Amino acid sequence: MTHVPFLVAAYAVFALVLAADALGSRLRLRAARRQALQRQQRQRAREAGTNASALGTELSR
Amino acid sequence: MRFTVFQDAPGVSLRSRPLLDSYRRMQPIVRWFHQLGSPPTFDRFASRWSRVFYLAALPVLLVGIWQGLFVVPAEQNQNDAFRIIYIHVPSAWMSLFVFALMALYSAIALVWRIKICEILAMACAPMGAGFTLVTLLTGSIWGKGTWGTWWDWDPRMTSELILLFLYLGVIGLYHAIEDRRSAARAAGLLAIVGVGLLPIIRYSVDWWGGLHQRQSINVFGDNAVRAELIAPLWWMVVATKLWFVGSLLAKARADNLGREAGKAWVAERLGPAGGSAQEHPTR
């Protein structure tokens, strides 16, 4: 009886899980960066909006 | 010299001087650990070292696999199926080690409320679940080749399966609660309680027997496996540890960035375009 198919299957499982783990880490990091960036853009837009409305109030006095 | 640096540091108020004095008196290693607890410092550290550990793991992993598959002779009883040991045993050891580490980080986070320890504890779970899955699947494949069955409700296999469910429980609980800190505390508590399973897994074959063989490889002591067959195993043990550290740092860094998304240091690191500074966070 040959054990090669079992050996190939076992090592493939090991390689797949490690590769999925590395890829998962990379994707999570990318998603975290994107979320942080979007949050900062929203924050900047909000601040710009607040400044514009304050200026508008000042000019209408 | 260090005194001058602290004295001249911008934003240092008179009220924080006693804190700085005690900080200066710390041993360098203790101070380093203390600094590592700060999210920006941890981000810098993790971005540099996760890549180093991943890159260090790769050649060690390749040497281990090459030796295990092509260099060592086939075993007398199990023939080539024996070579599964080089991924099954290191993964099984890692599944227990990672859970113990996760519980330790959780305990530190619960007692001292260190945010980075919460993050590290939760970053352990996916990798630990991965190693447990590898252990169960490779064990099942090995079992089919040698025992003639994919699965048996043997104490060792069943307790390892419960460990996988515990890992999944920790991951699920962490993602089920919206507040990250409360989620980490709840999941950490589950990890601490779950540590009781580790000695059961370790000694299940001695206490209840079953289909799974007894401990044949000991770190300190005699091995039932021939000496020339052991070398690739140690390569793989080192490789899985290095890979785990790389993965842990990468996952913890992502979680840390997510939690600190609104902070000034994240904005500074991501840069105005969001991409220019991120690859060189040590600048």
mmCIF file of C-alpha atoms in Angstrom:
data_model
loop_
_atom_site.group_PDB
_atom_site.id
_atom_site.type_symbol
_atom_site.label_atom_id
_atom_site.label_comp_id
_atom_site.label_asym_id
_atom_site.label_seq_id
_atom_site.Cartn_x
_atom_site.Cartn_y
_atom_site.Cartn_z
ATOM 1 C CA MET A 1 0.000 0.000 0.000
ATOM 2 C CA THR A 2 1.369 3.395 -0.969
ATOM 3 C CA HIS A 3 1.120 6.220 1.534
ATOM 4 C CA VAL A 4 2.025 8.993 -0.905
ATOM 5 C CA PRO A 5 -1.573 10.320 -1.358
ATOM 6 C CA PHE A 6 -1.941 10.599 2.435
ATOM 7 C CA LEU A 7 1.404 12.352 2.676
ATOM 8 C CA VAL A 8 0.534 14.794 -0.096
ATOM 9 C CA ALA A 9 -2.887 15.522 1.455
ATOM 10 C CA ALA A 10 -1.435 16.128 4.928
ATOM 11 C CA TYR A 11 1.330 18.471 3.716
ATOM 12 C CA ALA A 12 -1.160 20.278 1.449
ATOM 13 C CA VAL A 13 -3.449 20.913 4.443
ATOM 14 C CA PHE A 14 -0.495 22.299 6.412
ATOM 15 C CA ALA A 15 0.626 24.567 3.553
ATOM 16 C CA LEU A 16 -2.932 25.753 2.872
ATOM 17 C CA VAL A 17 -3.607 26.700 6.489
ATOM 18 C CA LEU A 18 -0.301 28.598 6.812
ATOM 19 C CA ALA A 19 -0.900 30.387 3.493
ATOM 20 C CA ALA A 20 -4.478 31.275 4.490
ATOM 21 C CA ASP A 21 -3.177 32.595 7.800
ATOM 22 C CA ALA A 22 -0.567 34.828 6.148
ATOM 23 C CA LEU A 23 -3.048 36.060 3.550
ATOM 24 C CA GLY A 24 -5.664 36.668 6.251
ATOM 25 C CA SER A 25 -3.195 38.746 8.289
ATOM 26 C CA ARG A 26 -2.336 40.832 5.230
ATOM 27 C CA LEU A 27 -5.991 41.406 4.310
ATOM 28 C CA ARG A 28 -6.874 42.366 7.893
ATOM 29 C CA LEU A 29 -4.051 44.891 7.946
ATOM 30 C CA ARG A 30 -5.159 46.351 4.637
ATOM 31 C CA ALA A 31 -8.781 46.592 5.827
ATOM 32 C CA ALA A 32 -7.685 48.266 9.097
ATOM 33 C CA ARG A 33 -5.630 50.833 7.158
ATOM 34 C CA ARG A 34 -8.535 51.537 4.795
ATOM 35 C CA GLN A 35 -10.980 51.972 7.685
ATOM 36 C CA ALA A 36 -8.591 54.288 9.530
ATOM 37 C CA LEU A 37 -8.111 56.345 6.389
ATOM 38 C CA GLN A 38 -11.854 56.619 5.712
ATOM 39 C CA ARG A 39 -12.442 57.669 9.301
ATOM 40 C CA GLN A 40 -9.823 60.386 9.016
ATOM 41 C CA GLN A 41 -11.299 61.623 5.738
ATOM 42 C CA ARG A 42 -14.763 61.835 7.353
ATOM 43 C CA GLN A 43 -13.226 63.646 10.320
ATOM 44 C CA ARG A 44 -11.485 66.169 8.018
ATOM 45 C CA ALA A 45 -14.686 66.705 6.008
ATOM 46 C CA ARG A 46 -16.645 67.302 9.233
ATOM 47 C CA GLU A 47 -14.058 69.782 10.480
ATOM 48 C CA ALA A 48 -14.062 71.618 7.133
ATOM 49 C CA GLY A 49 -17.876 71.782 7.241
ATOM 50 C CA THR A 50 -17.843 73.183 10.786
ATOM 51 C CA ASN A 51 -15.292 75.861 9.819
ATOM 52 C CA ALA A 52 -17.301 76.871 6.732
ATOM 53 C CA SER A 53 -20.543 77.221 8.690
ATOM 54 C CA ALA A 54 -18.790 79.266 11.404
ATOM 55 C CA LEU A 55 -17.445 81.620 8.729
ATOM 56 C CA GLY A 56 -20.919 81.886 7.165
ATOM 57 C CA THR A 57 -22.449 82.883 10.508
ATOM 58 C CA GLU A 58 -19.712 85.449 11.013
ATOM 59 C CA LEU A 59 -20.318 87.028 7.556
ATOM 60 C CA SER A 60 -24.101 87.186 7.973
ATOM 61 C CA ARG A 61 -23.872 89.246 11.161
ATOM 62 C CA MET B 1 21.490 62.476 28.809
ATOM 63 C CA ARG B 2 18.119 60.777 29.153
ATOM 64 C CA PHE B 3 17.239 63.350 31.814
ATOM 65 C CA THR B 4 17.829 66.145 29.314
ATOM 66 C CA VAL B 5 15.613 64.415 26.759
ATOM 67 C CA PHE B 6 12.757 64.151 29.226
ATOM 68 C CA GLN B 7 13.298 67.678 30.513
ATOM 69 C CA ASP B 8 13.109 69.091 27.016
ATOM 70 C CA ALA B 9 10.249 66.898 25.888
ATOM 71 C CA PRO B 10 7.387 69.082 24.667
ATOM 72 C CA GLY B 11 4.142 68.861 26.573
ATOM 73 C CA VAL B 12 5.746 67.605 29.792
ATOM 74 C CA SER B 13 3.900 69.313 32.607
ATOM 75 C CA LEU B 14 5.122 69.735 36.158
ATOM 76 C CA ARG B 15 2.443 67.283 37.296
ATOM 77 C CA SER B 16 3.921 64.491 35.161
ATOM 78 C CA ARG B 17 7.466 64.990 36.491
ATOM 79 C CA PRO B 18 7.156 62.359 39.282
ATOM 80 C CA LEU B 19 5.957 59.894 36.653
ATOM 81 C CA LEU B 20 8.943 60.688 34.472
ATOM 82 C CA ASP B 21 11.280 60.301 37.449
ATOM 83 C CA SER B 22 9.965 56.809 38.138
ATOM 84 C CA TYR B 23 10.149 56.070 34.410
ATOM 85 C CA ARG B 24 13.825 57.065 34.347
ATOM 86 C CA ARG B 25 14.591 54.777 37.265
ATOM 87 C CA MET B 26 13.212 51.693 35.458
ATOM 88 C CA GLN B 27 15.534 48.978 34.236
ATOM 89 C CA PRO B 28 16.049 49.317 30.444
ATOM 90 C CA ILE B 29 14.279 46.015 29.690
ATOM 91 C CA VAL B 30 11.335 46.864 31.941
ATOM 92 C CA ARG B 31 11.175 50.310 30.339
ATOM 93 C CA TRP B 32 11.227 48.721 26.878
ATOM 94 C CA PHE B 33 8.287 46.462 27.800
ATOM 95 C CA HIS B 34 6.528 49.470 29.251
ATOM 96 C CA GLN B 35 7.028 51.441 26.039
ATOM 97 C CA LEU B 36 5.836 48.473 23.966
ATOM 98 C CA GLY B 37 2.481 48.782 25.728
ATOM 99 C CA SER B 38 1.968 52.094 23.934
ATOM 100 C CA PRO B 39 -0.060 51.554 20.694
ATOM 101 C CA PRO B 40 2.203 53.694 18.403
ATOM 102 C CA THR B 41 5.369 52.021 19.693
ATOM 103 C CA PHE B 42 3.781 48.611 19.305
ATOM 104 C CA ASP B 43 2.747 49.453 15.739
ATOM 105 C CA ARG B 44 6.316 50.392 14.826
ATOM 106 C CA PHE B 45 7.670 47.254 16.502
ATOM 107 C CA ALA B 46 5.101 44.913 14.922
ATOM 108 C CA SER B 47 5.451 46.365 11.425
ATOM 109 C CA ARG B 48 9.184 45.748 11.480
ATOM 110 C CA TRP B 49 9.331 42.392 13.259
ATOM 111 C CA SER B 50 6.317 40.544 11.811
ATOM 112 C CA ARG B 51 8.001 40.570 8.402
ATOM 113 C CA VAL B 52 11.338 39.492 9.920
ATOM 114 C CA PHE B 53 9.732 36.527 11.690
ATOM 115 C CA TYR B 54 7.787 35.448 8.598
ATOM 116 C CA LEU B 55 10.956 35.631 6.490
ATOM 117 C CA ALA B 56 12.982 33.769 9.131
ATOM 118 C CA ALA B 57 10.321 31.030 9.315
ATOM 119 C CA LEU B 58 10.317 30.284 5.587
ATOM 120 C CA PRO B 59 13.838 28.800 5.166
ATOM 121 C CA VAL B 60 13.545 26.855 8.432
ATOM 122 C CA LEU B 61 10.193 25.502 7.269
ATOM 123 C CA LEU B 62 11.626 24.489 3.890
ATOM 124 C CA VAL B 63 14.617 22.726 5.489
ATOM 125 C CA GLY B 64 12.295 20.863 7.875
ATOM 126 C CA ILE B 65 9.939 19.755 5.093
ATOM 127 C CA TRP B 66 12.796 18.800 2.776
ATOM 128 C CA GLN B 67 14.482 16.724 5.492
ATOM 129 C CA GLY B 68 11.198 15.172 6.597
ATOM 130 C CA LEU B 69 10.134 14.182 3.092
ATOM 131 C CA PHE B 70 13.401 13.373 1.323
ATOM 132 C CA VAL B 71 16.304 12.914 3.743
ATOM 133 C CA VAL B 72 15.199 10.742 6.666
ATOM 134 C CA PRO B 73 14.603 7.039 5.917
ATOM 135 C CA ALA B 74 11.107 5.540 6.018
ATOM 136 C CA GLU B 75 10.000 4.105 9.337
ATOM 137 C CA GLN B 76 9.869 0.301 9.662
ATOM 138 C CA ASN B 77 6.226 -0.123 10.694
ATOM 139 C CA GLN B 78 4.444 2.826 9.108
ATOM 140 C CA ASN B 79 6.642 3.286 6.064
ATOM 141 C CA ASP B 80 6.240 6.767 4.474
ATOM 142 C CA ALA B 81 3.040 7.610 6.404
ATOM 143 C CA PHE B 82 5.334 8.258 9.356
ATOM 144 C CA ARG B 83 6.509 11.489 7.663
ATOM 145 C CA ILE B 84 3.207 13.148 8.623
ATOM 146 C CA ILE B 85 4.675 13.370 12.131
ATOM 147 C CA TYR B 86 6.755 16.393 11.023
ATOM 148 C CA ILE B 87 3.663 18.537 10.586
ATOM 149 C CA HIS B 88 1.236 16.800 12.948
ATOM 150 C CA VAL B 89 3.315 16.937 16.141
ATOM 151 C CA PRO B 90 4.603 20.556 15.825
ATOM 152 C CA SER B 91 1.044 21.695 15.023
ATOM 153 C CA ALA B 92 -0.345 19.803 18.024
ATOM 154 C CA TRP B 93 2.278 21.339 20.316
ATOM 155 C CA MET B 94 1.506 24.786 18.892
ATOM 156 C CA SER B 95 -2.243 24.306 19.407
ATOM 157 C CA LEU B 96 -1.610 23.841 23.152
ATOM 158 C CA PHE B 97 1.149 26.457 23.439
ATOM 159 C CA VAL B 98 -0.886 29.159 21.676
ATOM 160 C CA PHE B 99 -3.901 28.530 23.893
ATOM 161 C CA ALA B 100 -1.750 28.787 27.038
ATOM 162 C CA LEU B 101 -0.202 32.015 25.707
ATOM 163 C CA MET B 102 -3.647 33.417 24.873
ATOM 164 C CA ALA B 103 -4.823 32.689 28.423
ATOM 165 C CA LEU B 104 -1.670 34.294 29.863
ATOM 166 C CA TYR B 105 -2.135 37.481 27.812
ATOM 167 C CA SER B 106 -5.826 37.510 28.782
ATOM 168 C CA ALA B 107 -4.968 37.184 32.478
ATOM 169 C CA ILE B 108 -2.446 40.051 32.240
ATOM 170 C CA ALA B 109 -5.022 42.154 30.357
ATOM 171 C CA LEU B 110 -7.717 41.417 32.946
ATOM 172 C CA VAL B 111 -5.508 42.194 35.956
ATOM 173 C CA TRP B 112 -3.475 45.172 34.684
ATOM 174 C CA ARG B 113 -5.845 46.382 31.924
ATOM 175 C CA ILE B 114 -3.065 46.530 29.332
ATOM 176 C CA LYS B 115 -4.714 47.115 25.974
ATOM 177 C CA ILE B 116 -1.901 45.586 23.910
ATOM 178 C CA CYS B 117 -2.179 42.354 25.916
ATOM 179 C CA GLU B 118 -5.896 42.196 25.067
ATOM 180 C CA ILE B 119 -5.020 42.668 21.412
ATOM 181 C CA LEU B 120 -2.251 40.042 21.533
ATOM 182 C CA ALA B 121 -4.533 37.537 23.306
ATOM 183 C CA MET B 122 -7.208 37.919 20.645
ATOM 184 C CA ALA B 123 -4.618 37.760 17.853
ATOM 185 C CA CYS B 124 -3.514 34.339 19.186
ATOM 186 C CA ALA B 125 -6.933 32.762 18.590
ATOM 187 C CA PRO B 126 -7.077 32.504 14.757
ATOM 188 C CA MET B 127 -3.561 31.058 14.524
ATOM 189 C CA GLY B 128 -4.243 28.654 17.404
ATOM 190 C CA ALA B 129 -7.440 27.523 15.682
ATOM 191 C CA GLY B 130 -5.432 27.040 12.481
ATOM 192 C CA PHE B 131 -2.854 24.836 14.198
ATOM 193 C CA THR B 132 -5.619 22.827 15.908
ATOM 194 C CA LEU B 133 -7.325 22.328 12.544
ATOM 195 C CA VAL B 134 -4.028 21.162 11.007
ATOM 196 C CA THR B 135 -3.544 18.752 13.943
ATOM 197 C CA LEU B 136 -7.014 17.254 13.532
ATOM 198 C CA LEU B 137 -6.905 17.009 9.737
ATOM 199 C CA THR B 138 -3.379 15.624 9.464
ATOM 200 C CA GLY B 139 -4.132 13.237 12.343
ATOM 201 C CA SER B 140 -7.242 12.092 10.508
ATOM 202 C CA ILE B 141 -5.296 11.554 7.261
ATOM 203 C CA TRP B 142 -2.555 9.721 9.170
ATOM 204 C CA GLY B 143 -5.207 7.629 10.960
ATOM 205 C CA LYS B 144 -6.786 6.581 7.655
ATOM 206 C CA GLY B 145 -3.376 5.515 6.338
ATOM 207 C CA THR B 146 -2.351 3.518 9.408
ATOM 208 C CA TRP B 147 -5.450 2.626 11.473
ATOM 209 C CA GLY B 148 -7.840 2.456 8.548
ATOM 210 C CA THR B 149 -10.241 5.053 9.932
ATOM 211 C CA TRP B 150 -10.596 8.809 9.498
ATOM 212 C CA TRP B 151 -11.960 9.419 12.987
ATOM 213 C CA ASP B 152 -12.518 7.757 16.346
ATOM 214 C CA TRP B 153 -14.032 9.233 19.506
ATOM 215 C CA ASP B 154 -10.724 8.578 21.225
ATOM 216 C CA PRO B 155 -9.953 10.778 24.316
ATOM 217 C CA ARG B 156 -6.990 12.552 22.669
ATOM 218 C CA MET B 157 -8.841 13.301 19.434
ATOM 219 C CA THR B 158 -12.062 14.305 21.185
ATOM 220 C CA SER B 159 -10.285 16.647 23.606
ATOM 221 C CA GLU B 160 -8.365 18.226 20.683
ATOM 222 C CA LEU B 161 -11.694 18.746 18.883
ATOM 223 C CA ILE B 162 -13.059 20.469 22.016
ATOM 224 C CA LEU B 163 -9.965 22.710 21.914
ATOM 225 C CA LEU B 164 -10.904 23.739 18.361
ATOM 226 C CA PHE B 165 -14.437 24.574 19.564
ATOM 227 C CA LEU B 166 -12.942 26.631 22.397
ATOM 228 C CA TYR B 167 -10.797 28.599 19.947
ATOM 229 C CA LEU B 168 -13.868 29.174 17.760
ATOM 230 C CA GLY B 169 -15.813 30.218 20.874
ATOM 231 C CA VAL B 170 -13.139 32.793 21.774
ATOM 232 C CA ILE B 171 -13.110 34.178 18.209
ATOM 233 C CA GLY B 172 -16.913 34.230 18.039
ATOM 234 C CA LEU B 173 -17.317 35.919 21.403
ATOM 235 C CA TYR B 174 -14.726 38.564 20.529
ATOM 236 C CA HIS B 175 -16.600 39.464 17.343
ATOM 237 C CA ALA B 176 -20.090 39.222 18.869
ATOM 238 C CA ILE B 177 -19.666 42.162 21.276
ATOM 239 C CA GLU B 178 -19.418 45.614 19.742
ATOM 240 C CA ASP B 179 -17.226 47.285 22.347
ATOM 241 C CA ARG B 180 -13.715 45.948 21.657
ATOM 242 C CA ARG B 181 -12.489 46.129 25.238
ATOM 243 C CA SER B 182 -15.546 44.396 26.738
ATOM 244 C CA ALA B 183 -15.354 41.810 23.947
ATOM 245 C CA ALA B 184 -11.682 41.107 24.673
ATOM 246 C CA ARG B 185 -12.376 40.783 28.411
ATOM 247 C CA ALA B 186 -15.258 38.329 27.875
ATOM 248 C CA ALA B 187 -13.322 36.244 25.327
ATOM 249 C CA GLY B 188 -10.218 36.386 27.547
ATOM 250 C CA LEU B 189 -12.193 34.991 30.452
ATOM 251 C CA LEU B 190 -13.280 32.073 28.268
ATOM 252 C CA ALA B 191 -9.616 31.500 27.336
ATOM 253 C CA ILE B 192 -8.579 31.471 31.002
ATOM 254 C CA VAL B 193 -11.307 28.974 31.909
ATOM 255 C CA GLY B 194 -10.430 26.867 28.858
ATOM 256 C CA VAL B 195 -6.839 26.413 30.030
ATOM 257 C CA GLY B 196 -8.157 23.569 32.210
ATOM 258 C CA LEU B 197 -8.523 21.523 29.023
ATOM 259 C CA LEU B 198 -4.777 21.586 28.237
ATOM 260 C CA PRO B 199 -3.639 19.010 30.857
ATOM 261 C CA ILE B 200 -6.601 16.841 29.850
ATOM 262 C CA ILE B 201 -5.385 16.830 26.232
ATOM 263 C CA ARG B 202 -1.784 16.250 27.291
ATOM 264 C CA TYR B 203 -2.489 13.326 29.665
ATOM 265 C CA SER B 204 -5.631 11.861 28.047
ATOM 266 C CA VAL B 205 -3.663 8.999 26.459
ATOM 267 C CA ASP B 206 -2.088 8.129 29.827
ATOM 268 C CA TRP B 207 -5.339 8.379 31.800
ATOM 269 C CA TRP B 208 -7.813 6.731 29.429
ATOM 270 C CA GLY B 209 -5.730 5.040 26.701
ATOM 271 C CA GLY B 210 -7.625 4.829 23.393
ATOM 272 C CA LEU B 211 -6.603 4.448 19.777
ATOM 273 C CA HIS B 212 -4.093 7.318 19.785
ATOM 274 C CA GLN B 213 -0.553 6.253 20.616
ATOM 275 C CA ARG B 214 1.137 7.329 23.850
ATOM 276 C CA GLN B 215 3.663 10.154 24.007
ATOM 277 C CA SER B 216 6.582 9.020 21.840
ATOM 278 C CA ILE B 217 8.615 12.238 21.679
ATOM 279 C CA ASN B 218 9.870 14.053 24.750
ATOM 280 C CA VAL B 219 11.702 17.373 24.811
ATOM 281 C CA PHE B 220 13.604 16.308 27.932
ATOM 282 C CA GLY B 221 13.990 12.544 28.063
ATOM 283 C CA ASP B 222 14.026 9.364 26.030
ATOM 284 C CA ASN B 223 12.210 9.160 22.728
ATOM 285 C CA ALA B 224 10.457 6.116 21.318
ATOM 286 C CA VAL B 225 11.338 7.397 17.831
ATOM 287 C CA ARG B 226 14.807 6.654 16.423
ATOM 288 C CA ALA B 227 17.277 9.547 16.848
ATOM 289 C CA GLU B 228 17.938 10.037 13.101
ATOM 290 C CA LEU B 229 14.222 10.583 12.508
ATOM 291 C CA ILE B 230 13.941 13.378 15.065
ATOM 292 C CA ALA B 231 16.047 16.197 13.474
ATOM 293 C CA PRO B 232 13.378 17.451 10.975
ATOM 294 C CA LEU B 233 10.911 17.609 13.825
ATOM 295 C CA TRP B 234 12.998 20.210 15.668
ATOM 296 C CA TRP B 235 13.339 22.256 12.463
ATOM 297 C CA MET B 236 9.561 22.222 12.135
ATOM 298 C CA VAL B 237 9.056 23.091 15.807
ATOM 299 C CA VAL B 238 11.272 26.184 15.393
ATOM 300 C CA ALA B 239 9.633 27.091 12.059
ATOM 301 C CA THR B 240 6.075 26.951 13.456
ATOM 302 C CA LYS B 241 7.134 29.118 16.413
ATOM 303 C CA LEU B 242 8.724 31.729 14.124
ATOM 304 C CA TRP B 243 5.700 31.706 11.808
ATOM 305 C CA PHE B 244 3.379 32.089 14.760
ATOM 306 C CA VAL B 245 5.255 35.152 16.091
ATOM 307 C CA GLY B 246 5.154 36.773 12.632
ATOM 308 C CA SER B 247 1.440 36.059 12.316
ATOM 309 C CA LEU B 248 0.705 37.199 15.873
ATOM 310 C CA LEU B 249 2.425 40.551 15.341
ATOM 311 C CA ALA B 250 0.719 41.127 11.977
ATOM 312 C CA LYS B 251 -2.755 40.351 13.351
ATOM 313 C CA ALA B 252 -2.193 42.366 16.516
ATOM 314 C CA ARG B 253 -0.999 45.312 14.422
ATOM 315 C CA ALA B 254 -4.184 45.212 12.320
ATOM 316 C CA ASP B 255 -6.391 45.105 15.424
ATOM 317 C CA ASN B 256 -4.366 47.891 17.062
ATOM 318 C CA LEU B 257 -4.754 50.106 13.975
ATOM 319 C CA GLY B 258 -8.482 49.400 13.877
ATOM 320 C CA ARG B 259 -8.960 50.340 17.516
ATOM 321 C CA GLU B 260 -6.828 53.473 17.282
ATOM 322 C CA ALA B 261 -8.205 54.618 13.902
ATOM 323 C CA GLY B 262 -9.263 58.061 15.163
ATOM 324 C CA LYS B 263 -5.978 58.881 16.906
ATOM 325 C CA ALA B 264 -3.454 61.446 15.676
ATOM 326 C CA TRP B 265 -0.583 58.962 15.496
ATOM 327 C CA VAL B 266 -2.522 56.782 13.032
ATOM 328 C CA ALA B 267 -3.204 59.825 10.832
ATOM 329 C CA GLU B 268 0.476 60.727 11.000
ATOM 330 C CA ARG B 269 1.533 57.198 10.096
ATOM 331 C CA LEU B 270 -0.907 56.778 7.234
ATOM 332 C CA GLY B 271 0.076 60.175 5.821
ATOM 333 C CA PRO B 272 -2.171 62.616 3.914
ATOM 334 C CA ALA B 273 -2.615 60.208 0.984
ATOM 335 C CA GLY B 274 -2.901 57.237 3.301
ATOM 336 C CA GLY B 275 -0.183 55.253 1.635
ATOM 337 C CA SER B 276 3.056 57.173 1.515
ATOM 338 C CA ALA B 277 4.189 56.662 5.101
ATOM 339 C CA GLN B 278 2.553 53.363 5.885
ATOM 340 C CA GLU B 279 5.319 51.209 4.445
ATOM 341 C CA HIS B 280 7.965 53.100 6.419
ATOM 342 C CA PRO B 281 6.411 53.557 9.823
ATOM 343 C CA THR B 282 9.775 53.769 11.595
ATOM 344 C CA ARG B 283 10.556 57.120 9.999
#
